[in-house]
Structure formats: C-alpha cells, structure tokens
Amino acid sequence: MGESKMKKFLSVALILMLAVTMLAGCGSKGDTTTEEKTTEEALSGKIVIAGSTSVQPLSDELAAAFMEKYPKVSIEVQGGGSSVGVKSAADKIADIGASSREVKDSEKKLGLKEYVIAKDGIAVVVNPSNEVEDLTLEQIKKIFTGEITNWKEVGGKDQSITVVSREEGSGTRGAFIEITKVEEKNAEGKKVDKTTVNALVQPSTGAVKQTVANTPNAIGYISMGALDKAVKAVKVEGVEATEATAKAGTYKIARPFLYLTNGEESEVVKAYIEFVLNEGQEIVKEEFISVK
C-alpha cells in the first residue's frame, strides 16, 4: 500500500473511531434518562398509613405527590389517632404508623423506628398594642377556658379579654387545646374541649389574625407560618415563637409529626419515606415546619 493510500486509510479510520465514540456518549446519556424513567415506572406496591388525624391531611398530600411520580404505587391513608398509629405499626396492620405526639415511654419497648417528618408550631397572638409579652402554659389554659377573663390578671391593663378560637374540627384547634390542656378527660375518660363558650370562633387562620389585629383586647392562636406584623406573638414560658425554637423543642406549643415503622420496610416504603424527608419537605413547608 502506498504512503498516500495509507494516510487516507488512517484518516478514515480515525473519523470512524471518533464517530463511534460520540454515538456511544449520546447513547450513555440516553440510557441514564431511560434508567431513571424505568425506575419510576418499575417501582410498584401498596402502602398503608394509619394513625393521627392531624397528620392525615399532610399524608394525603405527600401520598398524592408520590403516586404522581410513581404511578404503579398505591397509598392508602387512614386515621384513628396517634395511639392507633403506634399499635398499627407494631402489629404490622399498617406499613407506616402516623403520630402527632412523641412516642410514650411505655411504647418505646415496641422497638419502632421513628421518622420526624414535620413540626407543628402554633403561636399565641395578641393585638400589637397589648403590653403583655409573656404567658405561661397555665395562664394560656385559664384564658382559653374562661377562668382568667381580664388582662390585669396576667400583668396587662384592666381590660376584659376577648378569646378568639378556630372552629371545631380544625387541626390547629385540635393541636392547641391538646398541648395547652384546654382539652381534658371527663369521668368516663373521654376528651372534652373546654374552650370558653364566649370565644369568637373563626373559620380560618386569616380570620383569627384579622380579628386579633382589629381588637385591642383579643387573644388567639395561629400557625407560625402565618405570623406577620399585624399581630404580636407572645412568649410562652419565656421562649419566643419561632421556627428555630419549635425545631429545638424549647417552644412548648409545638409537636412533632412522626412516621413509625416496625423496621421491616419494603422497597416501596423506603422510597416513600426517603421522598417525604427530602422532596416532600417542600409540601411540608406550605403549612408546617420543615425538618430539613
């Protein structure tokens, strides 16, 4: 073979090699995308979540987002209460138990794996003109049950207190009365809401905030995420109502939202919990405090 032909042959061979390399690179990128898509399509199975009715609406939203991402996954969300969530996870009746309280010492022996998926913080708010800066949990309880009716009893002006509360069935109301002990058990052991009958009941966080902002002697409670200068959040037991104090556990009117498993987690359950603790925190932040 002549030198000229040899050069042409080598040039063609080099071009072919470059072309193959480029095609292989394109194919590799395509394979990665296909692999990710295949994973989303391939993940399948059913998850049953049972427990806290406070966590239930959040679980519904998280489950809907997860099922949209993984169409072959089915998630059933049930209520029943936090104690039901603990028992359901322990007895393997549900894949995930949901609780809106800490696991009790008596339940720790069940050996459940705990995941904090969100924090629920509630601020006690007054009109900005109110000189009261700090209240104890006991004072808050007595105000909302109607035992304390004048601001002078807690260091304020000689002025009657207007209590503003959420409607019955509100998740915020449920959490507030539970934590502040406004909800008590009667002789039969049934929980009873002791909120004063004189309270102004409002249907939303916005309505509570507006009422307190427009009423100098009012007091109410709203989710921390709704705080702004229209109202003033009082300290509780000397601690400010902030996302940081709620996360740290120093602010008392806050609670964790937990997912509980018995440790035997299927691939789909692991994937769902991983989603909740990462991507799902964007959903959590809409109404609650993210754990990230």
PDB file of C-alpha atoms in Angstrom:
ATOM      1  CA  MET A   1       0.000   0.000   0.000  1.00  0.00           C
ATOM      2  CA  GLY A   2       1.406   3.407  -0.962  1.00  0.00           C
ATOM      3  CA  GLU A   3       2.123   6.096   1.583  1.00  0.00           C
ATOM      4  CA  SER A   4      -0.704   8.297   0.242  1.00  0.00           C
ATOM      5  CA  LYS A   5      -3.255   5.487   0.457  1.00  0.00           C
ATOM      6  CA  MET A   6      -2.049   4.601   3.955  1.00  0.00           C
ATOM      7  CA  LYS A   7      -2.631   8.208   5.140  1.00  0.00           C
ATOM      8  CA  LYS A   8      -6.145   8.199   3.673  1.00  0.00           C
ATOM      9  CA  PHE A   9      -6.887   4.859   5.346  1.00  0.00           C
ATOM     10  CA  LEU A  10      -5.704   6.099   8.735  1.00  0.00           C
ATOM     11  CA  SER A  11      -7.717   9.326   8.384  1.00  0.00           C
ATOM     12  CA  VAL A  12     -10.927   7.399   7.594  1.00  0.00           C
ATOM     13  CA  ALA A  13     -10.272   5.011  10.495  1.00  0.00           C
ATOM     14  CA  LEU A  14      -9.781   7.939  12.897  1.00  0.00           C
ATOM     15  CA  ILE A  15     -13.009   9.601  11.753  1.00  0.00           C
ATOM     16  CA  LEU A  16     -14.913   6.343  12.234  1.00  0.00           C
ATOM     17  CA  MET A  17     -13.479   5.913  15.726  1.00  0.00           C
ATOM     18  CA  LEU A  18     -14.497   9.467  16.704  1.00  0.00           C
ATOM     19  CA  ALA A  19     -17.993   8.904  15.329  1.00  0.00           C
ATOM     20  CA  VAL A  20     -18.413   5.684  17.315  1.00  0.00           C
ATOM     21  CA  THR A  21     -17.191   7.405  20.491  1.00  0.00           C
ATOM     22  CA  MET A  22     -19.651  10.276  20.051  1.00  0.00           C
ATOM     23  CA  LEU A  23     -22.539   7.896  19.396  1.00  0.00           C
ATOM     24  CA  ALA A  24     -21.594   5.858  22.458  1.00  0.00           C
ATOM     25  CA  GLY A  25     -21.585   9.036  24.559  1.00  0.00           C
ATOM     26  CA  CYS A  26     -25.036  10.023  23.311  1.00  0.00           C
ATOM     27  CA  GLY A  27     -26.280   6.526  23.933  1.00  0.00           C
ATOM     28  CA  SER A  28     -24.938   6.640  27.502  1.00  0.00           C
ATOM     29  CA  LYS A  29     -26.825   9.845  28.329  1.00  0.00           C
ATOM     30  CA  GLY A  30     -29.950   8.396  26.811  1.00  0.00           C
ATOM     31  CA  ASP A  31     -29.538   5.231  28.865  1.00  0.00           C
ATOM     32  CA  THR A  32     -29.288   7.261  32.113  1.00  0.00           C
ATOM     33  CA  THR A  33     -32.541   9.075  31.358  1.00  0.00           C
ATOM     34  CA  THR A  34     -34.190   5.831  30.366  1.00  0.00           C
ATOM     35  CA  GLU A  35     -32.906   4.146  33.510  1.00  0.00           C
ATOM     36  CA  GLU A  36     -34.380   6.886  35.728  1.00  0.00           C
ATOM     37  CA  LYS A  37     -37.680   6.716  33.882  1.00  0.00           C
ATOM     38  CA  THR A  38     -37.687   2.925  34.121  1.00  0.00           C
ATOM     39  CA  THR A  39     -37.111   3.147  37.888  1.00  0.00           C
ATOM     40  CA  GLU A  40     -40.117   5.437  38.298  1.00  0.00           C
ATOM     41  CA  GLU A  41     -42.263   3.149  36.167  1.00  0.00           C
ATOM     42  CA  ALA A  42     -40.953  -0.033  37.783  1.00  0.00           C
ATOM     43  CA  LEU A  43     -41.468   0.909  41.455  1.00  0.00           C
ATOM     44  CA  SER A  44     -44.766  -0.601  42.494  1.00  0.00           C
ATOM     45  CA  GLY A  45     -46.645  -1.822  45.504  1.00  0.00           C
ATOM     46  CA  LYS A  46     -49.117  -0.704  48.145  1.00  0.00           C
ATOM     47  CA  ILE A  47     -48.518   1.297  51.324  1.00  0.00           C
ATOM     48  CA  VAL A  48     -50.994   1.605  54.194  1.00  0.00           C
ATOM     49  CA  ILE A  49     -50.555   4.571  56.537  1.00  0.00           C
ATOM     50  CA  ALA A  50     -52.714   4.717  59.675  1.00  0.00           C
ATOM     51  CA  GLY A  51     -52.870   6.885  62.776  1.00  0.00           C
ATOM     52  CA  SER A  52     -53.056  10.551  63.730  1.00  0.00           C
ATOM     53  CA  THR A  53     -55.908  12.536  62.196  1.00  0.00           C
ATOM     54  CA  SER A  54     -53.720  15.660  62.488  1.00  0.00           C
ATOM     55  CA  VAL A  55     -51.059  14.080  60.287  1.00  0.00           C
ATOM     56  CA  GLN A  56     -53.649  12.585  57.917  1.00  0.00           C
ATOM     57  CA  PRO A  57     -54.179  15.665  55.664  1.00  0.00           C
ATOM     58  CA  LEU A  58     -50.406  16.076  55.252  1.00  0.00           C
ATOM     59  CA  SER A  59     -50.038  12.358  54.496  1.00  0.00           C
ATOM     60  CA  ASP A  60     -52.774  12.684  51.870  1.00  0.00           C
ATOM     61  CA  GLU A  61     -50.828  15.433  50.098  1.00  0.00           C
ATOM     62  CA  LEU A  62     -47.496  13.634  50.332  1.00  0.00           C
ATOM     63  CA  ALA A  63     -49.047  10.379  49.133  1.00  0.00           C
ATOM     64  CA  ALA A  64     -50.688  12.103  46.154  1.00  0.00           C
ATOM     65  CA  ALA A  65     -47.367  13.642  45.084  1.00  0.00           C
ATOM     66  CA  PHE A  66     -45.562  10.314  45.459  1.00  0.00           C
ATOM     67  CA  MET A  67     -48.185   8.404  43.462  1.00  0.00           C
ATOM     68  CA  GLU A  68     -47.985  11.008  40.714  1.00  0.00           C
ATOM     69  CA  LYS A  69     -44.245  10.365  40.487  1.00  0.00           C
ATOM     70  CA  TYR A  70     -44.648   6.581  40.771  1.00  0.00           C
ATOM     71  CA  PRO A  71     -47.929   5.678  39.009  1.00  0.00           C
ATOM     72  CA  LYS A  72     -47.721   1.974  39.922  1.00  0.00           C
ATOM     73  CA  VAL A  73     -47.695   2.707  43.657  1.00  0.00           C
ATOM     74  CA  SER A  74     -50.920   2.799  45.683  1.00  0.00           C
ATOM     75  CA  ILE A  75     -51.036   4.538  49.080  1.00  0.00           C
ATOM     76  CA  GLU A  76     -53.996   4.268  51.446  1.00  0.00           C
ATOM     77  CA  VAL A  77     -54.145   6.831  54.267  1.00  0.00           C
ATOM     78  CA  GLN A  78     -56.305   6.099  57.309  1.00  0.00           C
ATOM     79  CA  GLY A  79     -56.984   7.965  60.575  1.00  0.00           C
ATOM     80  CA  GLY A  80     -57.720   6.565  64.000  1.00  0.00           C
ATOM     81  CA  GLY A  81     -55.447   8.637  66.252  1.00  0.00           C
ATOM     82  CA  SER A  82     -51.794   8.568  67.297  1.00  0.00           C
ATOM     83  CA  SER A  83     -52.187   5.557  69.595  1.00  0.00           C
ATOM     84  CA  VAL A  84     -53.730   3.635  66.702  1.00  0.00           C
ATOM     85  CA  GLY A  85     -50.741   4.619  64.585  1.00  0.00           C
ATOM     86  CA  VAL A  86     -48.305   3.219  67.132  1.00  0.00           C
ATOM     87  CA  LYS A  87     -50.250  -0.030  67.530  1.00  0.00           C
ATOM     88  CA  SER A  88     -50.847  -0.453  63.792  1.00  0.00           C
ATOM     89  CA  ALA A  89     -47.128  -0.186  63.051  1.00  0.00           C
ATOM     90  CA  ALA A  90     -46.194  -2.512  65.918  1.00  0.00           C
ATOM     91  CA  ASP A  91     -48.790  -5.125  64.935  1.00  0.00           C
ATOM     92  CA  LYS A  92     -47.912  -4.805  61.218  1.00  0.00           C
ATOM     93  CA  ILE A  93     -51.508  -3.830  60.432  1.00  0.00           C
ATOM     94  CA  ALA A  94     -50.136  -0.768  58.654  1.00  0.00           C
ATOM     95  CA  ASP A  95     -46.830  -0.287  56.861  1.00  0.00           C
ATOM     96  CA  ILE A  96     -46.460   3.139  58.460  1.00  0.00           C
ATOM     97  CA  GLY A  97     -47.996   4.423  61.680  1.00  0.00           C
ATOM     98  CA  ALA A  98     -48.587   8.184  61.992  1.00  0.00           C
ATOM     99  CA  SER A  99     -48.345  10.050  65.292  1.00  0.00           C
ATOM    100  CA  SER A 100     -48.728  13.723  66.191  1.00  0.00           C
ATOM    101  CA  ARG A 101     -47.037  13.292  69.551  1.00  0.00           C
ATOM    102  CA  GLU A 102     -43.835  11.866  70.945  1.00  0.00           C
ATOM    103  CA  VAL A 103     -43.754   8.097  71.421  1.00  0.00           C
ATOM    104  CA  LYS A 104     -44.523   7.365  75.090  1.00  0.00           C
ATOM    105  CA  ASP A 105     -42.002   5.585  77.313  1.00  0.00           C
ATOM    106  CA  SER A 106     -44.405   2.650  77.541  1.00  0.00           C
ATOM    107  CA  GLU A 107     -44.390   2.416  73.726  1.00  0.00           C
ATOM    108  CA  LYS A 108     -40.615   2.629  73.321  1.00  0.00           C
ATOM    109  CA  LYS A 109     -40.281  -1.070  74.183  1.00  0.00           C
ATOM    110  CA  LEU A 110     -42.096  -1.880  70.916  1.00  0.00           C
ATOM    111  CA  GLY A 111     -38.859  -1.016  69.115  1.00  0.00           C
ATOM    112  CA  LEU A 112     -40.432   1.081  66.395  1.00  0.00           C
ATOM    113  CA  LYS A 113     -38.280   3.112  64.036  1.00  0.00           C
ATOM    114  CA  GLU A 114     -39.186   6.807  64.246  1.00  0.00           C
ATOM    115  CA  TYR A 115     -39.032   9.400  61.470  1.00  0.00           C
ATOM    116  CA  VAL A 116     -39.824  13.055  62.255  1.00  0.00           C
ATOM    117  CA  ILE A 117     -41.436  14.280  59.027  1.00  0.00           C
ATOM    118  CA  ALA A 118     -42.588  17.734  60.205  1.00  0.00           C
ATOM    119  CA  LYS A 119     -43.073  20.026  63.186  1.00  0.00           C
ATOM    120  CA  ASP A 120     -46.333  21.741  64.016  1.00  0.00           C
ATOM    121  CA  GLY A 121     -45.806  25.104  65.762  1.00  0.00           C
ATOM    122  CA  ILE A 122     -48.637  27.332  66.972  1.00  0.00           C
ATOM    123  CA  ALA A 123     -48.175  30.959  68.027  1.00  0.00           C
ATOM    124  CA  VAL A 124     -50.342  32.627  70.677  1.00  0.00           C
ATOM    125  CA  VAL A 125     -51.083  36.104  69.325  1.00  0.00           C
ATOM    126  CA  VAL A 126     -52.407  39.377  70.748  1.00  0.00           C
ATOM    127  CA  ASN A 127     -53.008  42.850  69.362  1.00  0.00           C
ATOM    128  CA  PRO A 128     -49.731  44.786  68.853  1.00  0.00           C
ATOM    129  CA  SER A 129     -50.934  47.405  71.355  1.00  0.00           C
ATOM    130  CA  ASN A 130     -51.178  44.805  74.130  1.00  0.00           C
ATOM    131  CA  GLU A 131     -48.373  45.258  76.689  1.00  0.00           C
ATOM    132  CA  VAL A 132     -48.357  41.595  77.758  1.00  0.00           C
ATOM    133  CA  GLU A 133     -45.183  39.961  76.436  1.00  0.00           C
ATOM    134  CA  ASP A 134     -45.071  36.543  78.092  1.00  0.00           C
ATOM    135  CA  LEU A 135     -47.569  33.937  79.297  1.00  0.00           C
ATOM    136  CA  THR A 136     -47.213  30.577  80.990  1.00  0.00           C
ATOM    137  CA  LEU A 137     -48.965  27.484  79.680  1.00  0.00           C
ATOM    138  CA  GLU A 138     -51.167  27.536  82.780  1.00  0.00           C
ATOM    139  CA  GLN A 139     -52.196  31.153  82.109  1.00  0.00           C
ATOM    140  CA  ILE A 140     -52.964  30.342  78.483  1.00  0.00           C
ATOM    141  CA  LYS A 141     -55.093  27.410  79.552  1.00  0.00           C
ATOM    142  CA  LYS A 142     -57.033  29.523  82.040  1.00  0.00           C
ATOM    143  CA  ILE A 143     -57.598  32.297  79.475  1.00  0.00           C
ATOM    144  CA  PHE A 144     -58.972  29.926  76.843  1.00  0.00           C
ATOM    145  CA  THR A 145     -61.156  28.023  79.306  1.00  0.00           C
ATOM    146  CA  GLY A 146     -62.594  31.295  80.635  1.00  0.00           C
ATOM    147  CA  GLU A 147     -61.085  31.096  84.119  1.00  0.00           C
ATOM    148  CA  ILE A 148     -58.988  34.234  83.508  1.00  0.00           C
ATOM    149  CA  THR A 149     -61.123  36.975  81.945  1.00  0.00           C
ATOM    150  CA  ASN A 150     -59.171  40.216  82.492  1.00  0.00           C
ATOM    151  CA  TRP A 151     -55.721  41.180  81.199  1.00  0.00           C
ATOM    152  CA  LYS A 152     -54.779  42.651  84.611  1.00  0.00           C
ATOM    153  CA  GLU A 153     -54.708  39.082  85.971  1.00  0.00           C
ATOM    154  CA  VAL A 154     -51.658  38.353  83.782  1.00  0.00           C
ATOM    155  CA  GLY A 155     -49.875  41.697  84.065  1.00  0.00           C
ATOM    156  CA  GLY A 156     -51.797  43.684  81.489  1.00  0.00           C
ATOM    157  CA  LYS A 157     -54.304  46.535  81.560  1.00  0.00           C
ATOM    158  CA  ASP A 158     -57.629  46.402  83.369  1.00  0.00           C
ATOM    159  CA  GLN A 159     -59.445  45.204  80.280  1.00  0.00           C
ATOM    160  CA  SER A 160     -61.659  42.217  79.566  1.00  0.00           C
ATOM    161  CA  ILE A 161     -60.126  39.505  77.380  1.00  0.00           C
ATOM    162  CA  THR A 162     -61.710  38.591  74.056  1.00  0.00           C
ATOM    163  CA  VAL A 163     -60.834  34.975  73.246  1.00  0.00           C
ATOM    164  CA  VAL A 164     -60.616  34.110  69.562  1.00  0.00           C
ATOM    165  CA  SER A 165     -60.563  30.439  68.558  1.00  0.00           C
ATOM    166  CA  ARG A 166     -60.738  28.260  65.473  1.00  0.00           C
ATOM    167  CA  GLU A 167     -63.810  26.205  64.566  1.00  0.00           C
ATOM    168  CA  GLU A 168     -64.347  22.668  65.879  1.00  0.00           C
ATOM    169  CA  GLY A 169     -62.656  20.143  63.610  1.00  0.00           C
ATOM    170  CA  SER A 170     -59.767  22.494  62.844  1.00  0.00           C
ATOM    171  CA  GLY A 171     -56.410  20.720  63.052  1.00  0.00           C
ATOM    172  CA  THR A 172     -54.843  23.846  64.548  1.00  0.00           C
ATOM    173  CA  ARG A 173     -57.513  23.971  67.247  1.00  0.00           C
ATOM    174  CA  GLY A 174     -57.074  20.273  67.960  1.00  0.00           C
ATOM    175  CA  ALA A 175     -53.320  20.663  68.439  1.00  0.00           C
ATOM    176  CA  PHE A 176     -53.655  23.823  70.517  1.00  0.00           C
ATOM    177  CA  ILE A 177     -56.218  22.509  73.001  1.00  0.00           C
ATOM    178  CA  GLU A 178     -54.289  19.252  73.387  1.00  0.00           C
ATOM    179  CA  ILE A 179     -50.922  20.859  74.108  1.00  0.00           C
ATOM    180  CA  THR A 180     -52.251  23.620  76.375  1.00  0.00           C
ATOM    181  CA  LYS A 181     -54.531  21.177  78.248  1.00  0.00           C
ATOM    182  CA  VAL A 182     -57.653  23.113  77.252  1.00  0.00           C
ATOM    183  CA  GLU A 183     -58.818  19.652  76.258  1.00  0.00           C
ATOM    184  CA  GLU A 184     -59.414  17.475  79.330  1.00  0.00           C
ATOM    185  CA  LYS A 185     -60.667  13.975  80.017  1.00  0.00           C
ATOM    186  CA  ASN A 186     -64.011  13.645  81.769  1.00  0.00           C
ATOM    187  CA  ALA A 187     -65.021  10.984  84.318  1.00  0.00           C
ATOM    188  CA  GLU A 188     -65.592   8.464  81.502  1.00  0.00           C
ATOM    189  CA  GLY A 189     -62.120   9.094  80.108  1.00  0.00           C
ATOM    190  CA  LYS A 190     -63.450  10.914  77.048  1.00  0.00           C
ATOM    191  CA  LYS A 191     -61.594  14.019  75.856  1.00  0.00           C
ATOM    192  CA  VAL A 192     -63.655  17.202  76.181  1.00  0.00           C
ATOM    193  CA  ASP A 193     -62.848  20.597  74.641  1.00  0.00           C
ATOM    194  CA  LYS A 194     -63.100  23.167  77.451  1.00  0.00           C
ATOM    195  CA  THR A 195     -62.743  26.267  75.245  1.00  0.00           C
ATOM    196  CA  THR A 196     -64.895  29.025  76.723  1.00  0.00           C
ATOM    197  CA  VAL A 197     -68.360  29.374  75.187  1.00  0.00           C
ATOM    198  CA  ASN A 198     -67.705  33.129  74.985  1.00  0.00           C
ATOM    199  CA  ALA A 199     -64.935  32.668  72.431  1.00  0.00           C
ATOM    200  CA  LEU A 200     -65.268  34.254  68.997  1.00  0.00           C
ATOM    201  CA  VAL A 201     -64.983  31.300  66.627  1.00  0.00           C
ATOM    202  CA  GLN A 202     -63.322  31.936  63.270  1.00  0.00           C
ATOM    203  CA  PRO A 203     -63.145  29.603  60.237  1.00  0.00           C
ATOM    204  CA  SER A 204     -59.543  30.221  59.197  1.00  0.00           C
ATOM    205  CA  THR A 205     -56.097  31.363  60.279  1.00  0.00           C
ATOM    206  CA  GLY A 206     -56.574  34.571  58.319  1.00  0.00           C
ATOM    207  CA  ALA A 207     -59.853  35.325  60.090  1.00  0.00           C
ATOM    208  CA  VAL A 208     -58.295  34.771  63.537  1.00  0.00           C
ATOM    209  CA  LYS A 209     -55.392  37.039  62.667  1.00  0.00           C
ATOM    210  CA  GLN A 210     -57.639  39.787  61.323  1.00  0.00           C
ATOM    211  CA  THR A 211     -59.911  39.665  64.380  1.00  0.00           C
ATOM    212  CA  VAL A 212     -56.965  39.921  66.787  1.00  0.00           C
ATOM    213  CA  ALA A 213     -55.392  42.698  64.699  1.00  0.00           C
ATOM    214  CA  ASN A 214     -58.618  44.722  64.849  1.00  0.00           C
ATOM    215  CA  THR A 215     -59.488  44.029  68.513  1.00  0.00           C
ATOM    216  CA  PRO A 216     -57.160  45.607  71.129  1.00  0.00           C
ATOM    217  CA  ASN A 217     -58.113  43.174  73.924  1.00  0.00           C
ATOM    218  CA  ALA A 218     -58.157  39.967  71.844  1.00  0.00           C
ATOM    219  CA  ILE A 219     -56.033  36.826  72.035  1.00  0.00           C
ATOM    220  CA  GLY A 220     -55.932  33.956  69.545  1.00  0.00           C
ATOM    221  CA  TYR A 221     -53.637  31.329  68.057  1.00  0.00           C
ATOM    222  CA  ILE A 222     -52.347  30.758  64.530  1.00  0.00           C
ATOM    223  CA  SER A 223     -49.781  28.598  62.749  1.00  0.00           C
ATOM    224  CA  MET A 224     -46.279  30.053  62.999  1.00  0.00           C
ATOM    225  CA  GLY A 225     -46.053  30.276  59.237  1.00  0.00           C
ATOM    226  CA  ALA A 226     -48.832  32.891  59.224  1.00  0.00           C
ATOM    227  CA  LEU A 227     -47.125  35.317  61.637  1.00  0.00           C
ATOM    228  CA  ASP A 228     -46.621  38.902  60.497  1.00  0.00           C
ATOM    229  CA  LYS A 229     -46.661  42.427  61.962  1.00  0.00           C
ATOM    230  CA  ALA A 230     -50.474  42.560  62.036  1.00  0.00           C
ATOM    231  CA  VAL A 231     -50.358  40.680  65.364  1.00  0.00           C
ATOM    232  CA  LYS A 232     -47.866  40.120  68.171  1.00  0.00           C
ATOM    233  CA  ALA A 233     -46.770  36.651  69.235  1.00  0.00           C
ATOM    234  CA  VAL A 234     -46.321  36.412  73.000  1.00  0.00           C
ATOM    235  CA  LYS A 235     -43.535  34.369  74.504  1.00  0.00           C
ATOM    236  CA  VAL A 236     -44.586  31.096  76.129  1.00  0.00           C
ATOM    237  CA  GLU A 237     -42.715  30.240  79.325  1.00  0.00           C
ATOM    238  CA  GLY A 238     -40.161  32.881  78.303  1.00  0.00           C
ATOM    239  CA  VAL A 239     -39.477  31.396  74.860  1.00  0.00           C
ATOM    240  CA  GLU A 240     -40.230  33.191  71.590  1.00  0.00           C
ATOM    241  CA  ALA A 241     -42.428  31.523  68.997  1.00  0.00           C
ATOM    242  CA  THR A 242     -40.000  30.886  66.142  1.00  0.00           C
ATOM    243  CA  GLU A 243     -39.271  28.068  63.736  1.00  0.00           C
ATOM    244  CA  ALA A 244     -35.879  27.598  65.405  1.00  0.00           C
ATOM    245  CA  THR A 245     -37.322  27.226  68.935  1.00  0.00           C
ATOM    246  CA  ALA A 246     -40.043  24.891  67.677  1.00  0.00           C
ATOM    247  CA  LYS A 247     -37.443  22.699  65.957  1.00  0.00           C
ATOM    248  CA  ALA A 248     -35.284  22.721  69.086  1.00  0.00           C
ATOM    249  CA  GLY A 249     -38.236  21.750  71.258  1.00  0.00           C
ATOM    250  CA  THR A 250     -37.841  24.729  73.614  1.00  0.00           C
ATOM    251  CA  TYR A 251     -41.080  26.374  72.459  1.00  0.00           C
ATOM    252  CA  LYS A 252     -43.803  24.390  74.187  1.00  0.00           C
ATOM    253  CA  ILE A 253     -46.771  24.793  71.837  1.00  0.00           C
ATOM    254  CA  ALA A 254     -45.242  22.625  69.170  1.00  0.00           C
ATOM    255  CA  ARG A 255     -45.239  18.930  68.436  1.00  0.00           C
ATOM    256  CA  PRO A 256     -43.615  16.504  66.019  1.00  0.00           C
ATOM    257  CA  PHE A 257     -45.361  14.661  63.219  1.00  0.00           C
ATOM    258  CA  LEU A 258     -43.931  11.145  63.192  1.00  0.00           C
ATOM    259  CA  TYR A 259     -43.933   8.202  60.823  1.00  0.00           C
ATOM    260  CA  LEU A 260     -43.336   4.877  62.573  1.00  0.00           C
ATOM    261  CA  THR A 261     -42.332   1.514  61.131  1.00  0.00           C
ATOM    262  CA  ASN A 262     -41.550  -1.847  62.689  1.00  0.00           C
ATOM    263  CA  GLY A 263     -38.190  -1.884  60.919  1.00  0.00           C
ATOM    264  CA  GLU A 264     -39.229  -4.342  58.214  1.00  0.00           C
ATOM    265  CA  GLU A 265     -39.589  -1.803  55.422  1.00  0.00           C
ATOM    266  CA  SER A 266     -40.290  -2.860  51.854  1.00  0.00           C
ATOM    267  CA  GLU A 267     -38.557  -1.183  48.925  1.00  0.00           C
ATOM    268  CA  VAL A 268     -41.596   0.977  48.208  1.00  0.00           C
ATOM    269  CA  VAL A 269     -41.953   2.050  51.870  1.00  0.00           C
ATOM    270  CA  LYS A 270     -38.268   3.009  51.984  1.00  0.00           C
ATOM    271  CA  ALA A 271     -38.664   5.001  48.769  1.00  0.00           C
ATOM    272  CA  TYR A 272     -41.740   6.813  50.117  1.00  0.00           C
ATOM    273  CA  ILE A 273     -40.077   7.784  53.413  1.00  0.00           C
ATOM    274  CA  GLU A 274     -36.983   8.953  51.532  1.00  0.00           C
ATOM    275  CA  PHE A 275     -39.261  11.093  49.344  1.00  0.00           C
ATOM    276  CA  VAL A 276     -41.075  12.570  52.375  1.00  0.00           C
ATOM    277  CA  LEU A 277     -37.819  13.511  54.117  1.00  0.00           C
ATOM    278  CA  ASN A 278     -36.407  15.210  51.018  1.00  0.00           C
ATOM    279  CA  GLU A 279     -38.623  16.322  48.108  1.00  0.00           C
ATOM    280  CA  GLY A 280     -41.718  16.122  50.269  1.00  0.00           C
ATOM    281  CA  GLN A 281     -40.424  18.837  52.611  1.00  0.00           C
ATOM    282  CA  GLU A 282     -41.493  21.402  50.019  1.00  0.00           C
ATOM    283  CA  ILE A 283     -45.061  20.233  50.673  1.00  0.00           C
ATOM    284  CA  VAL A 284     -44.485  20.235  54.441  1.00  0.00           C
ATOM    285  CA  LYS A 285     -43.321  23.875  54.350  1.00  0.00           C
ATOM    286  CA  GLU A 286     -46.650  25.033  52.942  1.00  0.00           C
ATOM    287  CA  GLU A 287     -48.396  24.635  56.312  1.00  0.00           C
ATOM    288  CA  PHE A 288     -45.915  23.215  58.795  1.00  0.00           C
ATOM    289  CA  ILE A 289     -42.264  23.444  59.813  1.00  0.00           C
ATOM    290  CA  SER A 290     -39.819  21.532  57.643  1.00  0.00           C
ATOM    291  CA  VAL A 291     -37.323  19.211  59.341  1.00  0.00           C
ATOM    292  CA  LYS A 292     -34.597  19.950  56.807  1.00  0.00           C
TER     293      LYS A 292
END
